[in-house]
CSV table of C-alpha atoms in Angstrom, one decimal:
chain,number,residue,atom,x,y,z
A,1,MET,CA,104.6,-16.1,-56.9
A,2,LEU,CA,108.2,-15.7,-58.0
A,3,LEU,CA,107.9,-11.9,-57.6
A,4,THR,CA,106.4,-12.3,-54.2
A,5,LEU,CA,109.3,-14.6,-53.1
A,6,LEU,CA,111.9,-12.1,-54.4
A,7,LEU,CA,110.3,-9.3,-52.5
A,8,THR,CA,110.3,-11.3,-49.4
A,9,LEU,CA,114.0,-12.1,-49.6
A,10,LEU,CA,115.2,-8.6,-50.7
A,11,PRO,CA,116.5,-6.3,-47.9
A,12,ILE,CA,113.6,-3.9,-48.2
A,13,PRO,CA,113.2,-1.6,-45.1
A,14,ALA,CA,110.3,-2.3,-42.8
A,15,LEU,CA,107.5,0.3,-42.7
A,16,ALA,CA,106.7,2.8,-40.1
A,17,GLN,CA,103.2,3.1,-38.7
A,18,LYS,CA,101.5,4.1,-41.9
A,19,THR,CA,100.9,1.3,-44.4
A,20,VAL,CA,99.2,1.2,-47.8
A,21,TRP,CA,97.4,-2.1,-47.0
A,22,THR,CA,96.3,-3.6,-43.8
A,23,LEU,CA,93.7,-6.2,-42.9
A,24,PRO,CA,90.3,-4.8,-42.1
A,25,GLU,CA,89.4,-4.3,-38.4
A,26,HIS,CA,86.3,-5.6,-36.7
A,27,ASN,CA,83.2,-4.3,-38.6
A,28,GLU,CA,85.4,-2.9,-41.4
A,29,THR,CA,85.4,-3.9,-45.1
A,30,VAL,CA,87.9,-3.3,-47.9
A,31,ARG,CA,86.5,-3.5,-51.5
A,32,ALA,CA,88.6,-3.6,-54.6
A,33,LEU,CA,87.1,-3.2,-58.1
A,34,SER,CA,89.1,-3.9,-61.2
A,35,ILE,CA,88.7,-4.1,-65.0
A,36,ALA,CA,90.5,-6.9,-66.7
A,37,ALA,CA,92.0,-7.7,-70.2
A,38,GLY,CA,94.0,-10.6,-71.5
A,39,LYS,CA,93.9,-13.9,-73.3
A,40,ALA,CA,91.6,-16.9,-73.1
A,41,PHE,CA,92.1,-20.5,-74.2
A,42,GLY,CA,89.6,-23.3,-74.7
A,43,ARG,CA,89.8,-27.0,-75.6
A,44,ASP,CA,86.5,-28.9,-75.8
A,45,THR,CA,85.6,-32.4,-77.2
A,46,TYR,CA,81.8,-31.9,-76.5
A,47,LEU,CA,81.2,-29.7,-79.6
A,48,SER,CA,84.3,-30.7,-81.6
A,49,ALA,CA,87.9,-31.8,-80.8
A,50,SER,CA,89.2,-28.3,-81.3
A,51,ARG,CA,91.3,-25.7,-79.6
A,52,TYR,CA,90.4,-22.1,-79.5
A,53,ASP,CA,92.1,-18.9,-78.2
A,54,GLY,CA,91.6,-15.2,-78.3
A,55,TRP,CA,91.6,-11.9,-76.4
A,56,ALA,CA,89.3,-11.5,-73.4
A,57,ILE,CA,87.8,-8.7,-71.3
A,58,GLY,CA,86.3,-8.9,-67.9
A,59,PHE,CA,85.6,-7.5,-64.5
A,60,GLU,CA,86.8,-8.5,-61.0
A,61,GLY,CA,85.6,-7.7,-57.5
A,62,ASP,CA,87.4,-8.4,-54.2
A,63,ILE,CA,86.0,-7.9,-50.7
A,64,TRP,CA,87.8,-8.4,-47.3
A,65,THR,CA,85.7,-8.2,-44.2
A,66,GLY,CA,86.8,-8.1,-40.5
A,67,TYR,CA,84.7,-10.2,-38.2
A,68,ASP,CA,84.9,-10.6,-34.4
A,69,PRO,CA,88.6,-11.1,-33.6
A,70,GLU,CA,87.5,-13.8,-31.1
A,71,ARG,CA,86.2,-16.0,-33.9
A,72,LEU,CA,88.4,-18.8,-35.3
A,73,PHE,CA,87.7,-17.5,-38.8
A,74,SER,CA,88.0,-13.8,-38.0
A,75,PHE,CA,88.1,-12.6,-41.6
A,76,GLY,CA,86.0,-13.1,-44.7
A,77,ARG,CA,87.2,-12.9,-48.3
A,78,SER,CA,84.9,-12.8,-51.4
A,79,PHE,CA,86.0,-12.8,-55.0
A,80,SER,CA,83.9,-12.6,-58.2
A,81,SER,CA,84.8,-12.2,-61.8
A,82,ALA,CA,83.2,-12.3,-65.2
A,83,TYR,CA,84.8,-12.5,-68.7
A,84,PHE,CA,83.9,-12.6,-72.3
A,85,SER,CA,86.1,-13.8,-75.2
A,86,PRO,CA,85.6,-14.3,-78.9
A,87,MET,CA,88.0,-17.2,-79.8
A,88,THR,CA,89.1,-18.6,-83.1
A,89,ASN,CA,90.3,-22.1,-84.0
A,90,ARG,CA,94.1,-22.4,-84.3
A,91,LEU,CA,93.7,-24.5,-87.4
A,92,LYS,CA,91.2,-22.0,-89.0
A,93,GLY,CA,88.3,-24.4,-88.3
A,94,GLY,CA,85.8,-21.8,-87.2
A,95,SER,CA,85.3,-19.7,-84.1
A,96,THR,CA,83.5,-19.8,-80.8
A,97,LEU,CA,82.3,-17.3,-78.2
A,98,ALA,CA,83.2,-17.9,-74.5
A,99,ALA,CA,81.7,-16.3,-71.4
A,100,GLY,CA,82.1,-17.2,-67.8
A,101,TYR,CA,81.5,-16.2,-64.2
A,102,SER,CA,83.2,-17.3,-60.9
A,103,GLY,CA,82.4,-16.4,-57.3
A,104,TYR,CA,84.2,-17.6,-54.2
A,105,LYS,CA,83.4,-17.0,-50.5
A,106,ALA,CA,86.1,-17.8,-48.0
A,107,PHE,CA,86.2,-17.8,-44.2
A,108,MET,CA,89.8,-17.1,-43.2
A,109,TRP,CA,91.9,-18.0,-40.2
A,110,LYS,CA,94.8,-15.6,-39.4
A,111,ALA,CA,97.8,-17.9,-39.7
A,112,LEU,CA,100.3,-15.1,-39.5
A,113,GLN,CA,100.2,-11.3,-39.0
A,114,THR,CA,103.3,-9.2,-38.6
A,115,ARG,CA,104.3,-5.7,-39.6
A,116,ARG,CA,105.3,-7.0,-43.1
A,117,HIS,CA,103.4,-10.2,-43.6
A,118,ASP,CA,99.8,-11.5,-43.4
A,119,ILE,CA,98.8,-15.0,-44.2
A,120,LEU,CA,95.1,-16.0,-44.1
A,121,ILE,CA,94.0,-19.6,-44.7
A,122,GLY,CA,90.5,-21.1,-44.7
A,123,PRO,CA,87.7,-23.1,-46.3
A,124,SER,CA,85.7,-21.6,-49.1
A,125,VAL,CA,82.6,-22.1,-51.1
A,126,MET,CA,83.2,-21.8,-54.9
A,127,PHE,CA,81.0,-21.5,-57.9
A,128,GLU,CA,82.1,-21.3,-61.5
A,129,ALA,CA,80.3,-21.6,-64.8
A,130,ASP,CA,81.5,-21.3,-68.4
A,131,ILE,CA,79.6,-21.3,-71.7
A,132,LEU,CA,81.0,-22.0,-75.1
A,133,TYR,CA,79.0,-21.1,-78.2
A,134,ASN,CA,80.3,-22.7,-81.4
A,135,ARG,CA,79.4,-20.6,-84.4
A,136,GLN,CA,79.9,-23.4,-86.9
A,137,ASN,CA,77.8,-26.0,-85.1
A,138,SER,CA,74.1,-25.2,-85.8
A,139,ASN,CA,72.9,-28.6,-84.6
A,140,ASN,CA,74.0,-28.3,-81.0
A,141,PRO,CA,76.0,-25.1,-80.7
A,142,VAL,CA,76.0,-24.4,-76.9
A,143,ASN,CA,78.1,-26.2,-74.3
A,144,GLY,CA,77.9,-25.2,-70.6
A,145,ALA,CA,79.8,-26.5,-67.7
A,146,GLY,CA,80.5,-25.5,-64.1
A,147,TYR,CA,80.7,-26.6,-60.5
A,148,LEU,CA,79.6,-25.8,-57.0
A,149,ALA,CA,82.2,-27.0,-54.5
A,150,GLY,CA,84.0,-26.5,-51.2
A,151,GLY,CA,87.7,-25.8,-51.3
A,152,LEU,CA,90.7,-24.2,-49.9
A,153,SER,CA,91.8,-20.5,-50.0
A,154,VAL,CA,95.1,-18.9,-49.2
A,155,ASP,CA,95.7,-15.1,-49.0
A,156,TYR,CA,99.2,-13.7,-48.6
A,157,THR,CA,100.2,-10.0,-48.2
A,158,LEU,CA,103.7,-8.6,-48.2
A,159,ARG,CA,104.1,-4.9,-47.1
A,160,PHE,CA,107.3,-3.0,-48.1
A,161,SER,CA,108.5,0.4,-49.0
A,162,MET,CA,110.3,1.5,-52.2
A,163,PHE,CA,111.3,4.9,-53.5
A,164,ARG,CA,109.9,6.3,-50.2
A,165,TYR,CA,106.5,5.0,-50.9
A,166,ASP,CA,104.7,2.2,-49.0
A,167,MET,CA,103.4,-0.6,-51.2
A,168,ALA,CA,102.0,-4.1,-50.8
A,169,MET,CA,102.1,-7.3,-52.8
A,170,GLN,CA,99.2,-9.7,-52.6
A,171,ALA,CA,98.9,-13.3,-53.7
A,172,THR,CA,95.7,-15.3,-53.5
A,173,PHE,CA,95.0,-18.9,-54.4
A,174,TYR,CA,91.7,-20.8,-54.6
A,175,ALA,CA,91.2,-24.5,-55.4
A,176,PRO,CA,88.0,-26.6,-55.2
A,177,LEU,CA,88.3,-29.9,-53.5
A,178,ALA,CA,84.9,-31.6,-53.7
A,179,GLY,CA,81.5,-30.7,-54.9
A,180,LEU,CA,78.9,-31.1,-57.6
A,181,GLY,CA,79.7,-30.5,-61.3
A,182,PHE,CA,77.5,-29.9,-64.3
A,183,ALA,CA,78.6,-31.3,-67.7
A,184,PRO,CA,76.1,-33.0,-70.1
A,185,ASP,CA,76.8,-35.7,-72.7
A,186,TYR,CA,76.8,-34.7,-76.3
A,187,ASP,CA,73.7,-37.0,-76.9
A,188,GLN,CA,71.8,-35.2,-74.2
A,189,PRO,CA,70.5,-31.9,-75.7
A,190,TYR,CA,69.6,-29.1,-73.3
A,191,TRP,CA,66.0,-28.9,-74.6
A,192,TYR,CA,65.6,-32.6,-73.7
A,193,MET,CA,66.8,-32.0,-70.2
A,194,TYR,CA,64.5,-29.0,-69.7
A,195,LYS,CA,61.5,-30.7,-71.3
A,196,TYR,CA,61.7,-33.9,-69.3
A,197,SER,CA,63.6,-32.6,-66.2
A,198,GLU,CA,66.3,-35.2,-66.7
A,199,TYR,CA,69.4,-33.6,-65.2
A,200,GLY,CA,70.9,-36.7,-63.6
A,201,LYS,CA,73.3,-37.6,-66.3
A,202,ALA,CA,74.6,-34.1,-66.4
A,203,LEU,CA,75.4,-33.9,-62.7
A,204,HIS,CA,78.6,-35.4,-61.4
A,205,PHE,CA,80.5,-35.6,-58.1
A,206,ILE,CA,83.8,-33.8,-58.6
A,207,LEU,CA,87.2,-34.2,-57.0
A,208,PRO,CA,90.5,-32.7,-58.1
A,209,PHE,CA,91.3,-35.8,-60.3
A,210,ASN,CA,88.2,-35.4,-62.5
A,211,ASN,CA,87.7,-31.6,-62.2
A,212,PRO,CA,91.0,-29.9,-61.7
A,213,ALA,CA,90.5,-26.2,-61.2
A,214,PHE,CA,92.2,-23.3,-59.5
A,215,MET,CA,92.5,-19.5,-59.5
A,216,GLN,CA,95.6,-17.6,-58.7
A,217,GLN,CA,95.9,-13.8,-58.4
A,218,VAL,CA,98.9,-11.5,-57.8
A,219,ALA,CA,98.4,-7.8,-57.3
A,220,LEU,CA,100.5,-4.8,-56.4
A,221,VAL,CA,98.9,-2.1,-54.2
A,222,LEU,CA,100.1,1.4,-54.7
A,223,PRO,CA,99.2,4.7,-53.0
A,224,CYS,CA,98.0,7.6,-55.3
A,225,MET,CA,96.7,10.9,-53.9
A,226,GLY,CA,95.1,9.3,-50.9
A,227,ASN,CA,93.6,6.3,-52.8
A,228,ARG,CA,94.8,2.8,-53.3
A,229,PHE,CA,95.4,1.4,-56.8
A,230,ARG,CA,95.8,-2.3,-57.5
A,231,ILE,CA,97.6,-3.6,-60.6
A,232,GLY,CA,97.6,-7.3,-60.9
A,233,TYR,CA,97.3,-10.5,-62.9
A,234,SER,CA,94.8,-13.3,-62.5
A,235,PHE,CA,95.0,-16.8,-63.9
A,236,ASP,CA,91.8,-18.9,-63.8
A,237,TYR,CA,91.8,-22.6,-64.9
A,238,ASN,CA,88.9,-25.0,-65.1
A,239,GLY,CA,89.2,-28.5,-66.6
A,240,ASN,CA,87.1,-31.6,-66.3
A,241,LYS,CA,86.6,-35.1,-67.6
A,242,LEU,CA,82.9,-35.3,-67.0
A,243,GLY,CA,80.0,-36.6,-69.1
A,244,GLY,CA,82.3,-38.7,-71.3
A,245,HIS,CA,84.1,-35.7,-72.7
A,246,SER,CA,87.2,-33.6,-71.7
A,247,ARG,CA,87.3,-29.9,-71.5
A,248,ASN,CA,89.8,-27.2,-70.6
A,249,ILE,CA,89.3,-23.5,-70.4
A,250,PHE,CA,91.4,-20.8,-68.8
A,251,ASN,CA,92.1,-17.1,-69.0
A,252,GLY,CA,95.0,-15.0,-68.0
A,253,MET,CA,93.9,-11.4,-67.3
A,254,PHE,CA,95.8,-8.2,-66.4
A,255,THR,CA,93.8,-6.1,-64.0
A,256,ILE,CA,93.8,-2.5,-62.8
A,257,GLY,CA,91.4,-1.0,-60.3
A,258,CYS,CA,91.0,0.9,-57.0
A,259,ALA,CA,90.5,-0.2,-53.4
A,260,PHE,CA,88.2,1.4,-50.8
A,261,ARG,CA,87.8,1.0,-47.1
A,262,PHE,CA,84.4,1.2,-45.4
A,263,GLN,CA,83.1,1.1,-41.8
A,264,ASN,CA,80.2,-1.4,-41.5
A,265,LYS,CA,77.2,-1.1,-39.3
A,266,GLU,CA,76.5,-4.0,-37.0
A,267,TRP,CA,73.6,-5.4,-38.9
A,268,ASP,CA,75.7,-5.5,-42.2
A,269,LEU,CA,77.7,-8.5,-40.9
């Protein structure tokens, strides 16, 4: 966000008619696909009071859709990501494998749209799930947690030109506010829940104080031979104090990918 603020304050010349990134028009979609690599960190007291970290690889997908401009929420924004990380204990106490998926769907209100700036704000539906597999705990090695919640999304775009090229900086923020979380007690094995269909103890009502979570993404959009490249950084954090245990897991991923613009048919929306 600091880089975005600096670009806003710098005396960068305004753009002419052609721009590298604009919001989709009615019945138009912009898709961005990226590969990701970075670091992941986990702390979990369900399996053992240990901290793990390691490298991570993943995939991200972004979709912006233009709806009827007469609607209150005239834009849609979807985000999905998946990652995998082999992590080791910082105190050399073993290793764990981590994998996760997150998917967000937002309905955006155009709070600001100028030649240089776009700000979209709106409600969103968020789903996130993470799995940890402790390779040293053969008794109960797997721990899964996640949530389905409603939250807030903010999408900011700054357009500018530099070295005679038009560029754009994007910043996105998602945060769940209330919903349903899944986090079982240690004395509640998964096979027991499945056999007797007793999932009540593993389901919890979540709010920011017992399930703080957010995703922040910053990306630079560059033109290249008629295409649009996105280079960015995503930070995803999910922590909870559910089921009598605490848990924190996050990943910071550098991303690189391409963006494509499509014209939709009426029945696609």
